[in-house]
Amino acid sequence: MESSSPGRRTVPGAQAIARASSLLRLVSATADGAPLHRLAADAGLSRSTAHRLLTALRVEGLVDQDPVTSRWTPGPELYLMGTVAASRYDVTELARDIVRSLAVQTEESAFLSARRADETVCLIREEGPFPIRSFVLSEGIRFPLGVASAGIAILSFLPAHDMDAYLERHPELEQRWGAPHGPVPLRRRLAETKARGYAINPGLIVEGSWGIGAAVFNREGRAEWALSLTGAEFRFGPDRMPQLGRTLLAHAHQLSSRIAGARR
């Protein structure tokens, strides 16, 4: 059954906008497009409702549909909107050389992710020289906060009431991502992350693929981005993890300082 919050029903048209926005985020989260049935399921909509909204978005150029596979992909208007918004929100140009330095120094895959509401979205991926690479993350991939190492890092440094509100909004994390993402183990991981300074994801998304993440802060000291590293489990052992963590934190601090200085 499709549902909406009471707050959204108080504003005419808000429910349709929320549903369309959800579909846009889902479409933009996949590099090769997504089929209707998956978009409908992930958005909590019937196929007919999802198809009607996607068709309307296609008319406006916000999504497109592959004539061969029927998969839905981002449309040209999203690109045009994004180029305008980038001048205000995009930090990739400030971060790119830092992410590249992180990949070179650690020899692992390095990433910059940004918080978008209750998710993180990967903005930059840089490959290190080590031949075994992780393919958990790539540009545009989204994860809920508290799942990938970047989201764990960001969530752990949010104010306590924001963290509590997030966990209350998302009781489905355990069912979707497994027992380690239940409220008790997740809260423990968040506390450990805040004490340590960086998050560790010990193969919880893909077995054998480990990740660590460190929050990046805006001028007001709020965690809005994260740098992260992923690689094969044997590369993240106890003999190497402390050095990786120190290198990651140093780069995250450098980017936080650069962002603060650039936005004065």
Short mmCIF file of N, CA and C in Angstrom, two decimals, residues 8 17-30 39 78 116-117 119 140 142:
data_model
loop_
_atom_site.label_atom_id
_atom_site.label_comp_id
_atom_site.label_asym_id
_atom_site.label_seq_id
_atom_site.Cartn_x
_atom_site.Cartn_y
_atom_site.Cartn_z
N ARG A 8 2.98 15.81 4.71
CA ARG A 8 2.99 16.01 3.27
C ARG A 8 1.59 16.22 2.73
N ILE A 17 5.04 15.39 -5.48
CA ILE A 17 6.42 15.88 -5.60
C ILE A 17 7.38 14.97 -4.85
N ALA A 18 6.98 14.53 -3.65
CA ALA A 18 7.84 13.65 -2.86
C ALA A 18 8.07 12.33 -3.60
N ARG A 19 7.01 11.79 -4.18
CA ARG A 19 7.14 10.53 -4.91
C ARG A 19 8.02 10.70 -6.15
N ALA A 20 7.82 11.78 -6.88
CA ALA A 20 8.63 12.02 -8.07
C ALA A 20 10.09 12.23 -7.68
N SER A 21 10.34 12.96 -6.58
CA SER A 21 11.71 13.18 -6.12
C SER A 21 12.37 11.87 -5.75
N SER A 22 11.61 10.99 -5.09
CA SER A 22 12.16 9.69 -4.73
C SER A 22 12.57 8.90 -5.96
N LEU A 23 11.74 8.93 -6.99
CA LEU A 23 12.06 8.23 -8.23
C LEU A 23 13.29 8.84 -8.90
N LEU A 24 13.40 10.16 -8.89
CA LEU A 24 14.57 10.82 -9.48
C LEU A 24 15.86 10.38 -8.78
N ARG A 25 15.83 10.31 -7.46
CA ARG A 25 17.02 9.88 -6.72
C ARG A 25 17.37 8.44 -7.06
N LEU A 26 16.35 7.59 -7.17
CA LEU A 26 16.60 6.18 -7.49
C LEU A 26 17.15 6.02 -8.90
N VAL A 27 16.60 6.77 -9.84
CA VAL A 27 17.08 6.70 -11.22
C VAL A 27 18.53 7.15 -11.31
N SER A 28 18.86 8.23 -10.60
CA SER A 28 20.22 8.78 -10.69
C SER A 28 21.24 7.97 -9.91
N ALA A 29 20.79 6.99 -9.13
CA ALA A 29 21.71 6.18 -8.33
C ALA A 29 22.32 5.02 -9.10
N THR A 30 21.88 4.79 -10.34
CA THR A 30 22.38 3.66 -11.12
C THR A 30 23.02 4.17 -12.40
N LEU A 39 12.38 0.21 -9.52
CA LEU A 39 12.13 1.58 -9.09
C LEU A 39 10.85 1.66 -8.27
N LEU A 78 18.33 17.10 -16.04
CA LEU A 78 19.03 16.92 -14.78
C LEU A 78 20.47 17.40 -14.89
N ARG A 116 23.36 13.51 1.45
CA ARG A 116 22.15 14.03 0.82
C ARG A 116 20.97 13.47 1.59
N ALA A 117 20.41 14.30 2.50
CA ALA A 117 19.31 13.87 3.37
C ALA A 117 19.77 12.66 4.18
N GLU A 119 21.06 9.84 3.08
CA GLU A 119 21.94 8.99 2.30
C GLU A 119 23.28 9.65 2.10
N GLY A 140 28.05 8.36 -8.10
CA GLY A 140 26.60 8.29 -8.19
C GLY A 140 25.95 7.23 -7.31
N ARG A 142 24.60 5.43 -4.11
CA ARG A 142 24.07 5.92 -2.85
C ARG A 142 23.95 4.78 -1.84
#
